[in-house]
Short mmCIF file of C-alpha atoms in Angstrom, two decimals:
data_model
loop_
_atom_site.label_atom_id
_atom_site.label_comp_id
_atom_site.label_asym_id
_atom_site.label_seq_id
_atom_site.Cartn_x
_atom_site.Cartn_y
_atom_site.Cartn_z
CA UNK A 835 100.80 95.25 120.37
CA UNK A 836 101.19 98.86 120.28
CA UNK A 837 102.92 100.35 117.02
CA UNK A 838 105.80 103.28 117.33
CA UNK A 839 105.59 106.55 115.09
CA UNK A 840 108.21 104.37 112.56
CA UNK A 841 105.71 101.44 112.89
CA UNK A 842 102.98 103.09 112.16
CA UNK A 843 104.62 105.15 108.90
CA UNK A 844 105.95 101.50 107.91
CA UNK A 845 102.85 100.31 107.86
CA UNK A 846 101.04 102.85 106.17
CA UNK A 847 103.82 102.62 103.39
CA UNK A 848 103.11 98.75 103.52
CA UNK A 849 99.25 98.58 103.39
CA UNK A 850 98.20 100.71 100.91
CA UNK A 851 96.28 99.15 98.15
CA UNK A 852 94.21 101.73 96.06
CA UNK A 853 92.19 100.15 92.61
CA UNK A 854 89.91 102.41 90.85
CA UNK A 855 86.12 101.39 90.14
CA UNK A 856 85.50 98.59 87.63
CA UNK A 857 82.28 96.46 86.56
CA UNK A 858 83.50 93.10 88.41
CA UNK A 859 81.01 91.35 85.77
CA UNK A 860 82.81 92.56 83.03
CA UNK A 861 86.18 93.36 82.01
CA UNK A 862 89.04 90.65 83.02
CA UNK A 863 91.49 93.59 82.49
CA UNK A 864 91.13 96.58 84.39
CA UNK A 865 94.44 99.42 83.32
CA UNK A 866 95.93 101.14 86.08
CA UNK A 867 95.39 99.14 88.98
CA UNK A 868 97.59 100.35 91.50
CA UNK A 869 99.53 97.34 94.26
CA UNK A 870 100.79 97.20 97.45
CA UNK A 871 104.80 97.60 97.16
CA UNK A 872 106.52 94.93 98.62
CA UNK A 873 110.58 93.60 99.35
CA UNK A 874 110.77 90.75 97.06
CA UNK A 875 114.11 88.92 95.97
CA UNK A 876 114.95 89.11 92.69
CA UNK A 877 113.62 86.83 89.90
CA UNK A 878 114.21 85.54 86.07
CA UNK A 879 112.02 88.00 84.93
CA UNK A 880 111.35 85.74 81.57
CA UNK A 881 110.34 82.56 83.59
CA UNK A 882 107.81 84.77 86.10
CA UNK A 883 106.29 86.46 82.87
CA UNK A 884 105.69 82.89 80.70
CA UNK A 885 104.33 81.22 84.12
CA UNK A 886 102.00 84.52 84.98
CA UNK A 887 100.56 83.95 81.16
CA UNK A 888 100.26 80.60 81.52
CA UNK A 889 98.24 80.45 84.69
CA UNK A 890 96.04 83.84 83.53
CA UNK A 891 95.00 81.96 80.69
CA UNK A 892 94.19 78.56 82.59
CA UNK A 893 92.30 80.84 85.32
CA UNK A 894 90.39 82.13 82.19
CA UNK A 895 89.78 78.62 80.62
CA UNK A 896 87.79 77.65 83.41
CA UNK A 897 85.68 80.64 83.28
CA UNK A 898 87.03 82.72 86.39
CA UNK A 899 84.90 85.64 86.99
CA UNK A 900 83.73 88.43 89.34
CA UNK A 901 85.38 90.21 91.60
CA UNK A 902 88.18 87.32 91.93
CA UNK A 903 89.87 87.95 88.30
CA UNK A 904 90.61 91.46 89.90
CA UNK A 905 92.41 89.66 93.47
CA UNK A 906 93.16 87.11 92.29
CA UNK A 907 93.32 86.14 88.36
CA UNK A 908 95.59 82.88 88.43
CA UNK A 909 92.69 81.27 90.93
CA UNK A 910 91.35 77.93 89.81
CA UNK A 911 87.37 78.21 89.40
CA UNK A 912 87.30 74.59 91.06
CA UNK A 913 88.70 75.80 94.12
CA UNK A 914 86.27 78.28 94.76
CA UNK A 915 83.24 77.18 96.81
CA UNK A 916 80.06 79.43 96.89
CA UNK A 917 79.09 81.16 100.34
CA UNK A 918 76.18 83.64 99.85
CA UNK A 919 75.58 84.21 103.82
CA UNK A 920 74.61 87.98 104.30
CA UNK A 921 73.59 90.12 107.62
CA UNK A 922 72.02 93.19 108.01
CA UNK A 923 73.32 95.44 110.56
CA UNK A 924 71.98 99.13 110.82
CA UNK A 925 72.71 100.89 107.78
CA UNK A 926 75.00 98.20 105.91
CA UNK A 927 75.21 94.63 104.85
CA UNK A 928 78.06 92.49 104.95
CA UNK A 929 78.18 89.50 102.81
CA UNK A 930 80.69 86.55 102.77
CA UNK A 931 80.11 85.28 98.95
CA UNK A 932 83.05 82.80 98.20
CA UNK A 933 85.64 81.39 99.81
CA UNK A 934 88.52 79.30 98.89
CA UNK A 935 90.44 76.76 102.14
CA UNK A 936 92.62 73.96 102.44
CA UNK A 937 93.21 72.72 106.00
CA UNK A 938 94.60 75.57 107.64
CA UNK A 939 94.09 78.47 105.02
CA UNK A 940 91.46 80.85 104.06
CA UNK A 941 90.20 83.52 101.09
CA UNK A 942 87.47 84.86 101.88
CA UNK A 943 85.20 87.33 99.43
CA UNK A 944 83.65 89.98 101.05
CA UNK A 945 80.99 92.39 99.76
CA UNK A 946 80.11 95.31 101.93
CA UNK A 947 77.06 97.70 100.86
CA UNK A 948 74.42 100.26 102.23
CA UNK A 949 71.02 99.10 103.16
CA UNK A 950 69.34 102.32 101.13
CA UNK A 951 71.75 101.60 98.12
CA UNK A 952 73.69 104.70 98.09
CA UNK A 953 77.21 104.70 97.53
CA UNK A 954 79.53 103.54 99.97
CA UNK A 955 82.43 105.95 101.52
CA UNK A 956 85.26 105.28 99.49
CA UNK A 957 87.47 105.10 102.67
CA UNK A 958 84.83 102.53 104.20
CA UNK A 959 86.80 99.94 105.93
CA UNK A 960 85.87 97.17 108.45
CA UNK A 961 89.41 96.57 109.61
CA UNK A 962 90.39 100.00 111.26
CA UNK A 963 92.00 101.56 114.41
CA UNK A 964 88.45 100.84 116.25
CA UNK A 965 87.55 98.52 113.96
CA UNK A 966 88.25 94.48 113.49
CA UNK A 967 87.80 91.96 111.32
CA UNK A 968 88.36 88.13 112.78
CA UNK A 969 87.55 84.88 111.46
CA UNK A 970 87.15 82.68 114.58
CA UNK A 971 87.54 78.53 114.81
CA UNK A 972 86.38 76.46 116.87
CA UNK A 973 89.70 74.92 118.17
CA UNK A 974 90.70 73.92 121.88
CA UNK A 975 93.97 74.95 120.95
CA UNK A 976 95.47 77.14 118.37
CA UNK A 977 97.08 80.19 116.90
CA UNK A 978 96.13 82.23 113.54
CA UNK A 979 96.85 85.36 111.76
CA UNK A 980 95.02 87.53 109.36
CA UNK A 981 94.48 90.68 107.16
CA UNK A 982 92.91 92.25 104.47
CA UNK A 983 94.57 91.69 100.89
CA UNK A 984 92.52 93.88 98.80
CA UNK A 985 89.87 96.08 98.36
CA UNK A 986 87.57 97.07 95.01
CA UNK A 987 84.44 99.50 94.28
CA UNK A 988 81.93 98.43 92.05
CA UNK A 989 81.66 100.84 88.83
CA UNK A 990 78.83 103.01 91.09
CA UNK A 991 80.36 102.74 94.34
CA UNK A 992 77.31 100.65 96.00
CA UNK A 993 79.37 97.80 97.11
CA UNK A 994 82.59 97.35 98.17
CA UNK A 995 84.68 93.71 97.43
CA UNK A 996 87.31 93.23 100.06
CA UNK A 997 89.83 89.91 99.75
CA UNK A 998 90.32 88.38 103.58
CA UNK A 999 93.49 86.17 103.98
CA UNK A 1000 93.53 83.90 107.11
CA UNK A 1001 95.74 81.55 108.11
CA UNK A 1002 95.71 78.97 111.44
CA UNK A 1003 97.99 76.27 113.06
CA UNK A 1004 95.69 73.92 115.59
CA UNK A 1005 95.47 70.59 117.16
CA UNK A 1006 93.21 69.82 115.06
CA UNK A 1007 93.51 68.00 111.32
CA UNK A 1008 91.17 70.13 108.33
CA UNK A 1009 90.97 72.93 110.61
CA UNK A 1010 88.61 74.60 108.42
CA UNK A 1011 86.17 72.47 106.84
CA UNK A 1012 83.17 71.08 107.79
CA UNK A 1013 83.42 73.11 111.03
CA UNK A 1014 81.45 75.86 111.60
CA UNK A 1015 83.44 78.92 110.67
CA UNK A 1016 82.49 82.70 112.33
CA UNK A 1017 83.53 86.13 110.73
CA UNK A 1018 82.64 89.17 113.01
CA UNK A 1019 83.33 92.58 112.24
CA UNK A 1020 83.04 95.15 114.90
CA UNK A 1021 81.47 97.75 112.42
CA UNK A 1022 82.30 100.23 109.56
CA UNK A 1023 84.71 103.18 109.83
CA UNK A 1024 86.63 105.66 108.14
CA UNK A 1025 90.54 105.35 109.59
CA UNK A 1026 91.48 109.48 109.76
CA UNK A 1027 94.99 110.48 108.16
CA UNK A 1028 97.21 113.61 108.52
CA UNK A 1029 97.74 116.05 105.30
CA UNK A 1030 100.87 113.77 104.99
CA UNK A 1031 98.45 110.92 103.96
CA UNK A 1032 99.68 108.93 107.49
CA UNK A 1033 97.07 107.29 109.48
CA UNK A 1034 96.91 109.33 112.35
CA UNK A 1035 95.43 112.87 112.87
CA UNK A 1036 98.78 115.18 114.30
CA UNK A 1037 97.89 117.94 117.27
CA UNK A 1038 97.67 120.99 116.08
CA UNK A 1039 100.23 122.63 118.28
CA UNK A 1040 103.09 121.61 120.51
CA UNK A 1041 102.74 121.19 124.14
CA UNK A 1042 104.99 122.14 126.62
CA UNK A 1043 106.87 120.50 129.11
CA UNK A 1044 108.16 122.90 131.64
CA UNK A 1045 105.75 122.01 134.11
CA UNK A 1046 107.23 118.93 134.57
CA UNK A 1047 110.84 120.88 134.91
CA UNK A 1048 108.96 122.13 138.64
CA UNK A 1049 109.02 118.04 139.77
CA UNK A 1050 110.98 115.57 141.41
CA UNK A 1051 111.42 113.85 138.43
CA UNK A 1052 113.00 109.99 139.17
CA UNK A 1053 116.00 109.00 137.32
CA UNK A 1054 116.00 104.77 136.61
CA UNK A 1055 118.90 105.24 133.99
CA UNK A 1056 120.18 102.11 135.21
CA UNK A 1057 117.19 100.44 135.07
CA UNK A 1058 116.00 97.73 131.81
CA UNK A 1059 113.54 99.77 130.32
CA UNK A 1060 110.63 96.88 129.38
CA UNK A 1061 110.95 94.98 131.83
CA UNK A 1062 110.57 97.57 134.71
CA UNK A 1063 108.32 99.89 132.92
CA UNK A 1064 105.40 99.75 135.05
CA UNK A 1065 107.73 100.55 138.10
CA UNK A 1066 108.96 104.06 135.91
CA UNK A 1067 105.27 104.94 134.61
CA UNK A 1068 104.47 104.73 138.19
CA UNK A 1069 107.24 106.58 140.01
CA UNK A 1070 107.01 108.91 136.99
CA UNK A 1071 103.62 110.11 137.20
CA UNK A 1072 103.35 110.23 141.10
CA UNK A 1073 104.95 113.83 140.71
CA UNK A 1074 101.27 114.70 140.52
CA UNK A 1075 101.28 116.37 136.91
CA UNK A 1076 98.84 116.43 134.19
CA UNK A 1077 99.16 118.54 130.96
CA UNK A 1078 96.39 118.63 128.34
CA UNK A 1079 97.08 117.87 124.69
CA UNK A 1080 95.90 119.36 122.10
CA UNK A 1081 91.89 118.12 121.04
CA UNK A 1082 91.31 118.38 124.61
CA UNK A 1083 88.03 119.54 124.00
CA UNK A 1084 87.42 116.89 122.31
CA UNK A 1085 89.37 113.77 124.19
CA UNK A 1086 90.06 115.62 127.89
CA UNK A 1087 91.46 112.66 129.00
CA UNK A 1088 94.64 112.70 127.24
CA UNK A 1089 97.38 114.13 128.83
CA UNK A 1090 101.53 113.59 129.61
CA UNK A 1091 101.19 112.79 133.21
CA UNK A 1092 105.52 112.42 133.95
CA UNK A 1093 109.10 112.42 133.20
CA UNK A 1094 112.12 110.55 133.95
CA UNK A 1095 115.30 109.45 132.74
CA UNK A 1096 115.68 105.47 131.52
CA UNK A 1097 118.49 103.38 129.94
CA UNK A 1098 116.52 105.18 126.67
CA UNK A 1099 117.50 108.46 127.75
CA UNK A 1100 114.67 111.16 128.33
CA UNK A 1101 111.01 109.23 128.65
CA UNK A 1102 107.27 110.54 129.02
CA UNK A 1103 104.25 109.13 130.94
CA UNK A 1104 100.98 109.43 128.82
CA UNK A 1105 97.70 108.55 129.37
CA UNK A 1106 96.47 105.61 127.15
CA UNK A 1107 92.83 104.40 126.19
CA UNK A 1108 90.11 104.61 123.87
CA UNK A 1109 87.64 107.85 123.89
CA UNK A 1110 84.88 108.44 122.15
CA UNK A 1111 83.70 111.81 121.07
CA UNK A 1112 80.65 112.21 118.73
CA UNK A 1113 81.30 110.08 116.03
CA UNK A 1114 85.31 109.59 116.51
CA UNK A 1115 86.79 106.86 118.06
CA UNK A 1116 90.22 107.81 119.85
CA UNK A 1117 91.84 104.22 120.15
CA UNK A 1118 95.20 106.02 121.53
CA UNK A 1119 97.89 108.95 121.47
CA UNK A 1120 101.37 108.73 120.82
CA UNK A 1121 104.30 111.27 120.74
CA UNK A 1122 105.65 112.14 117.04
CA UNK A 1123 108.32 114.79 118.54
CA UNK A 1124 110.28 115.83 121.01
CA UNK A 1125 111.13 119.48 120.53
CA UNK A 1126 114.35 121.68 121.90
CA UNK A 1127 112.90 124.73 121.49
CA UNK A 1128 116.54 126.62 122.38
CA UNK A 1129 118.18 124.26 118.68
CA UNK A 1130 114.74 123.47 116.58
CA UNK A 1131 116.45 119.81 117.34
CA UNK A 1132 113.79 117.17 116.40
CA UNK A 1133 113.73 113.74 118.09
CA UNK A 1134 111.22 111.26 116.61
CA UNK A 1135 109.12 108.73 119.37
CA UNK A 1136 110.78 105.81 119.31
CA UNK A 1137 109.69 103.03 121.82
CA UNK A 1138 106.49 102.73 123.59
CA UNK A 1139 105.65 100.60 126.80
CA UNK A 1140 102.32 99.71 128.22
CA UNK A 1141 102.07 100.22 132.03
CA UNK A 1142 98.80 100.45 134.32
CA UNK A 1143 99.31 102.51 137.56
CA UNK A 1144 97.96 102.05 141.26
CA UNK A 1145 95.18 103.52 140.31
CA UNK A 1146 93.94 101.06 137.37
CA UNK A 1147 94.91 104.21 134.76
CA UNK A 1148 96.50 102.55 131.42
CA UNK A 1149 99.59 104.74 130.56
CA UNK A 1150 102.52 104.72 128.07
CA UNK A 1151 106.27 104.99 128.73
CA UNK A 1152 107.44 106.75 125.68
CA UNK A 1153 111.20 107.14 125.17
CA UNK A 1154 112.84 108.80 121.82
CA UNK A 1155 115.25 108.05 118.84
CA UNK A 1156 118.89 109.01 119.51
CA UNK A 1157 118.09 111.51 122.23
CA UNK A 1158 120.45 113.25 124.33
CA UNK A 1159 118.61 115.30 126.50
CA UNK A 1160 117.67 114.68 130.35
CA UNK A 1161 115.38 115.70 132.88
CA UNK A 1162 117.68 119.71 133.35
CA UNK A 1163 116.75 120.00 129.66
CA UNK A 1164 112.42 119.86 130.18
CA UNK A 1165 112.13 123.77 130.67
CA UNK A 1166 112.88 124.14 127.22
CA UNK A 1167 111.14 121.03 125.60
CA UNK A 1168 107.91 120.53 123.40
CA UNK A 1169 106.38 117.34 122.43
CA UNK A 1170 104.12 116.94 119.30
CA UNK A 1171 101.49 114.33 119.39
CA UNK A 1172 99.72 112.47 117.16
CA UNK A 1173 96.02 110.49 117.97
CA UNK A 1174 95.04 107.02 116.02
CA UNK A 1175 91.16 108.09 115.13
CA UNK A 1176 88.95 107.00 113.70
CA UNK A 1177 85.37 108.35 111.86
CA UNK A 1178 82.52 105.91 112.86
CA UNK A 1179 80.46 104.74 110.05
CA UNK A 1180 78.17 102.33 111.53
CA UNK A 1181 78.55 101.00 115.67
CA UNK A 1182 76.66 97.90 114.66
CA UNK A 1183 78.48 94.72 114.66
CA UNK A 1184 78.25 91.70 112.35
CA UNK A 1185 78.53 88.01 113.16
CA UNK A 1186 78.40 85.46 109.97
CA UNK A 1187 78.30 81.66 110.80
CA UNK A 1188 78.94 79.18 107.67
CA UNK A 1189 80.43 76.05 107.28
CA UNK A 1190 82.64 74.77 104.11
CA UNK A 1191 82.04 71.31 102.40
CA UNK A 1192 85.56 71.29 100.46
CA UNK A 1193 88.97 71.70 100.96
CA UNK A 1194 91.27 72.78 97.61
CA UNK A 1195 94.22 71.13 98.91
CA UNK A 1196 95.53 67.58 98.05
CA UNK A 1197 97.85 65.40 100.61
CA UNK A 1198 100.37 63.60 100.11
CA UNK A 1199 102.64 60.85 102.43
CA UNK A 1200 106.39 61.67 102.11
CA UNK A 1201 108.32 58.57 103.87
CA UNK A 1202 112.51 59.31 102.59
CA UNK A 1203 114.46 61.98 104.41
CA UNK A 1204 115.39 65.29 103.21
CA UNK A 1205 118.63 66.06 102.56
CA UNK A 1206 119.71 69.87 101.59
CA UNK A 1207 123.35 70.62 101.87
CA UNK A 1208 124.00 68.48 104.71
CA UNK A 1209 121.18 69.06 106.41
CA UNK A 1210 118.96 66.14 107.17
CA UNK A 1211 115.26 66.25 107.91
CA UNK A 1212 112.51 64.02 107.93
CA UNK A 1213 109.58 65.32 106.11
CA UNK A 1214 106.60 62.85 106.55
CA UNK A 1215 103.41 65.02 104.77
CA UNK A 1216 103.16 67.52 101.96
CA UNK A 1217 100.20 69.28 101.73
CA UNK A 1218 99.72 71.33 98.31
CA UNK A 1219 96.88 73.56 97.43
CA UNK A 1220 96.46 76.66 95.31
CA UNK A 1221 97.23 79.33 98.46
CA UNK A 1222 100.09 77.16 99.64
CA UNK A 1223 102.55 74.29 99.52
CA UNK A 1224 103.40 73.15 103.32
CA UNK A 1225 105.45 70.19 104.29
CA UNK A 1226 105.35 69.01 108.00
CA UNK A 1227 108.15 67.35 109.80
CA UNK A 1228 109.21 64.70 112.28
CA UNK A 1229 112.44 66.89 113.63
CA UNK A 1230 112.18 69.73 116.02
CA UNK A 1231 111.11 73.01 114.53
CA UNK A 1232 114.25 74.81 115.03
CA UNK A 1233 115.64 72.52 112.31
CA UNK A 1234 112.76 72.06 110.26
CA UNK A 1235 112.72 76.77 110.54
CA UNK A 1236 116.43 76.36 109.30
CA UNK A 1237 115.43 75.29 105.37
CA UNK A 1238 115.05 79.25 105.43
CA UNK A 1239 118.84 79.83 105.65
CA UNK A 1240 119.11 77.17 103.32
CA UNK A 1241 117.79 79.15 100.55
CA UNK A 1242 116.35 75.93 98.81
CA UNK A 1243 112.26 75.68 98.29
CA UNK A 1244 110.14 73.65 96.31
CA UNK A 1245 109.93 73.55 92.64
CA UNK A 1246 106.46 72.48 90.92
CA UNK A 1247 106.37 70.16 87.61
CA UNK A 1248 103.10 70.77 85.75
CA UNK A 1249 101.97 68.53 82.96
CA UNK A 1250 103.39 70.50 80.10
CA UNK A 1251 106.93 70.36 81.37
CA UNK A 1252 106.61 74.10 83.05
CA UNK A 1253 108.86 74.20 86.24
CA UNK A 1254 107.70 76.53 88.95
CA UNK A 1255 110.26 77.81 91.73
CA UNK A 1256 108.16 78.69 95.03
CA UNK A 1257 109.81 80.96 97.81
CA UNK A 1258 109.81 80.17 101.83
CA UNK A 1259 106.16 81.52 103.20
CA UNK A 1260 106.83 80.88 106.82
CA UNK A 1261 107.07 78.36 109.40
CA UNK A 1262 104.21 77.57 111.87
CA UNK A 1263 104.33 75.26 115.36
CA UNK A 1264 102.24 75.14 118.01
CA UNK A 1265 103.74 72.74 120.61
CA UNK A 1266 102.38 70.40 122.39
CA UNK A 1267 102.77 67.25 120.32
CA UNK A 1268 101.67 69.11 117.01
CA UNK A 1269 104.38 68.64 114.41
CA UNK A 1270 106.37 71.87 113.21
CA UNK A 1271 105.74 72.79 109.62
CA UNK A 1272 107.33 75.07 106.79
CA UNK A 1273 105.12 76.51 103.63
CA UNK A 1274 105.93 78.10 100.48
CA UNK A 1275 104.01 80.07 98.05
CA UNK A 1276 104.22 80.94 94.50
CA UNK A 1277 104.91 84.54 93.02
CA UNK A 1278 105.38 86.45 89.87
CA UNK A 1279 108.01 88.72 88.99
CA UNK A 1280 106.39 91.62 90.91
CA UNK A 1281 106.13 89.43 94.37
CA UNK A 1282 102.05 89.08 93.81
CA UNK A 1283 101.10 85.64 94.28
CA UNK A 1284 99.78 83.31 91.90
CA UNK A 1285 97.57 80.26 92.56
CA UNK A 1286 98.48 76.75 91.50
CA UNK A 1287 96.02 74.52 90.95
CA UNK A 1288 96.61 71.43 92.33
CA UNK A 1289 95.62 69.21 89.37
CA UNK A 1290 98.20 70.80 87.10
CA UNK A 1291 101.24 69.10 88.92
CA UNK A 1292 102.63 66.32 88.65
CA UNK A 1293 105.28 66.30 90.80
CA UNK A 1294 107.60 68.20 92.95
CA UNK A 1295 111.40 68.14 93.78
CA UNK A 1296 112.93 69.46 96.78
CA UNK A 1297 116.50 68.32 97.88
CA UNK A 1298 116.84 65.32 97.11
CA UNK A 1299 113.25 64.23 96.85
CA UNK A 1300 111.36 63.93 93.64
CA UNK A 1301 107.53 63.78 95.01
CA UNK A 1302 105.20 62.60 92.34
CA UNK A 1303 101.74 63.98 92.36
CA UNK A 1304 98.63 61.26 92.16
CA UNK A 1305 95.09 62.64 90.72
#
């Protein structure tokens, strides 16, 4: 799915994570550690600070160490279950060292570091605009997401610890355990950002649009704009045009090949794809600006559509935020564009295969209904582990998906009478006979998560339902 210019500043505001090098075999607490800002609903901020103590100092009981205490300090030691498979691709290797699952969840350690032992880039990434990181299941049917939840140098830069969250819904019970499990990783990159610190690399000049004002430009203002984009792109960029962008040197194949009017106002054809050049990876252009040169009036890129023409040539319809201008108007428009690029470390690609013995999750039968404000459901397993708490249900998953608007959640009773309030995590169903579920998770007072373990609870009550907890 492609990302607008407002997606793509979202995200960048979303996935920054920056920690500064520490010696991940010695100290637990490491000042100045920077996280990712997140929307979180308020909290007791009392009750998140005892419980964040309490589970720091049960994480360090059990003698939690390396690079986890700096991910993930509340993580049980007897959850996490040893890895150690490593591959050697050109000038890096990629090692999976620990990993913690319960039946359809994943943390996975990663250590990245150069075959010659020099420091690594500090921008180094495997997950990129060229770039991927996957974890892939074998699974006739299923759906999963992913990402990368942290990253941490080493106190002389040689290796790089990254924290990889997956998550899966299958056909399949203990999805992923005792199965073998596959993480590939297209290579190593640098992802290139703008001196505004965005992730994409901004032309260096406008370009203008008055050629297009010499056209037959169509007009399809009455026309649904996703649904019939193909049909636009196409009538669009038959008017025979094609302006170069700035890099053209470098990525000639780049260029705004049409105009016309949509139900979005004033839209542009532009060439889509992935070019290499040297050692940077292109994955795809975008408009930041459209530009009337007779006001200074700015219009940001709003809305982007994929579209192939006649030809096979992928294409973008690009239409623009709270625009008022039309096709008369092009003479005296420039439009600003902005490339997703990347700086290739490494080309080589990695494929790990390992299988996990354990799962850290417990289950447990649930046989009474649940009954939240009038709302019945019929819950008939709870699954709880120290990445999750997920209860599946007999109803359809519309109703199950409406606890959300409920506002009600789980609360966890641990042995020494501490009461822990979870928050919704997020509904999964996959059809087909498979049984809808809803799962929680547990957070401090900053939304980071915290990891239960399992063995400290002895019961949970939701609704109506007090769920006691058998070890």
């Amino acid at each position: 799915m492609m990302r607008t210019p407002e997606e793509e500043r979202i995200f960048h505001a979303l996935s920054q994570i920056q920690t500064p090098a520490c010696d991940l075999s010695g100290v637990v607490e490491q000042a100045g550690r920077q996280r990712r800002a997140r929307l979180r609903p308020g909290r007791p901020l009392a009750a998140a600070a005892v419980l964040c103590a309490l589970l720091t100092i049960g994480a360090a009981a059990v003698g939690i160490s390396g690079a986890w205490r700096y991910f993930a300090p509340s993580l049980p030691q007897n959850a996490v279950e040893t890895v150690g498979v490593s591959q050697t691709a050109g000038d890096y290797t990629l090692t999976v060292v620990d990993a913690v699952a319960d039946d359809s969840n994943i943390l996975l350690l990663l250590a990245l570091s150069r075959t010659d032992g020099r420091p690594i880039d500090p921008e180094a990434s495997l997950n990129t605009t060229s770039m991927h990181l996957n974890l892939e299941i074998e699974a006739e049917r299923g759906a999963g997401s992913s990402g990368m939840l942290g990253r941490q140098f080493s106190q002389d830069g040689t290796t790089l610890y990254l924290l990889f969250n997956a998550s899966y819904v299958t056909d399949q019970p203990d999805t992923l355990v005792n199965q073998p499990l596959t993480l590939t990783a297209d290579g190593v990159a640098v992802r290139l950002h703008d001196s505004d610190g965005l992730y994409h690399v901004r032309g260096d000049s406008p370009v203008s649009l008055a050629p297009l004002a010499e056209q037959e430009n169509p007009d399809f203002s009455d026309t649904h704009f996703r649904g019939n984009a193909e049909e636009i792109a196409r009538a669009a960029a038959a008017v025979g045009c094609d302006i170069p962008l700035p890099l053209d040197e470098q990525f000639p194949d780049y260029a705004v090949l049409g105009a016309a009017m949509t139900e979005n106002g004033l839209s542009l054809v532009l060439r889509s794809g992935r070019y290499t050049s040297s050692d940077l990876v292109c994955t795809d252009v975008f408009p930041d600006t459209l530009i009337d040169t007779r006001t200074g009036e700015k219009y940001r890129g709003s809305s982007g559509q994929g579209a192939t023409l006649e030809d096979g040539t992928r294409v973008v319809l690009w239409s623009f935020q709270d625009c008022p201008l039309a096709l008369d108007d092009l003479p005296y428009l420039e439009v600003e564009v902005s490339y997703n690029m990347d700086r290739v470390l490494s080309d080589q690609p990695f494929s790990l295969t390992f299988t996990l013995g354990k799962s850290s999750g417990i289950s447990i039968p649930i046989e009474e209904p649940l009954e939240l404000d009038g709302l019945t459901l019929h819950p008939t397993e709870l699954r709880l582990s120290p990445l999750e708490l997920r209860i599946l249900f007999a109803d359809g998953y519309e109703a199950a998906f409406s606890i959300r608007q409920e506002g009600t959640a789980p609360v966890l009773h641990l042995a020494d009478g501490t009461e822990i309030a979870t928050r919704w995590g997020g509904g999964r169903y996959l059809g087909g006979g498979t049984l809808p579920s809803v799962g929680f998770l547990v957070e401090d007072a900053d939304g980071e998560r915290i990891f239960i373990d399992p063995g400290q609870v002895v019961s949970i009550t939701f609704g109506n339902l007090e769920i006691p907890v058998e070890h």
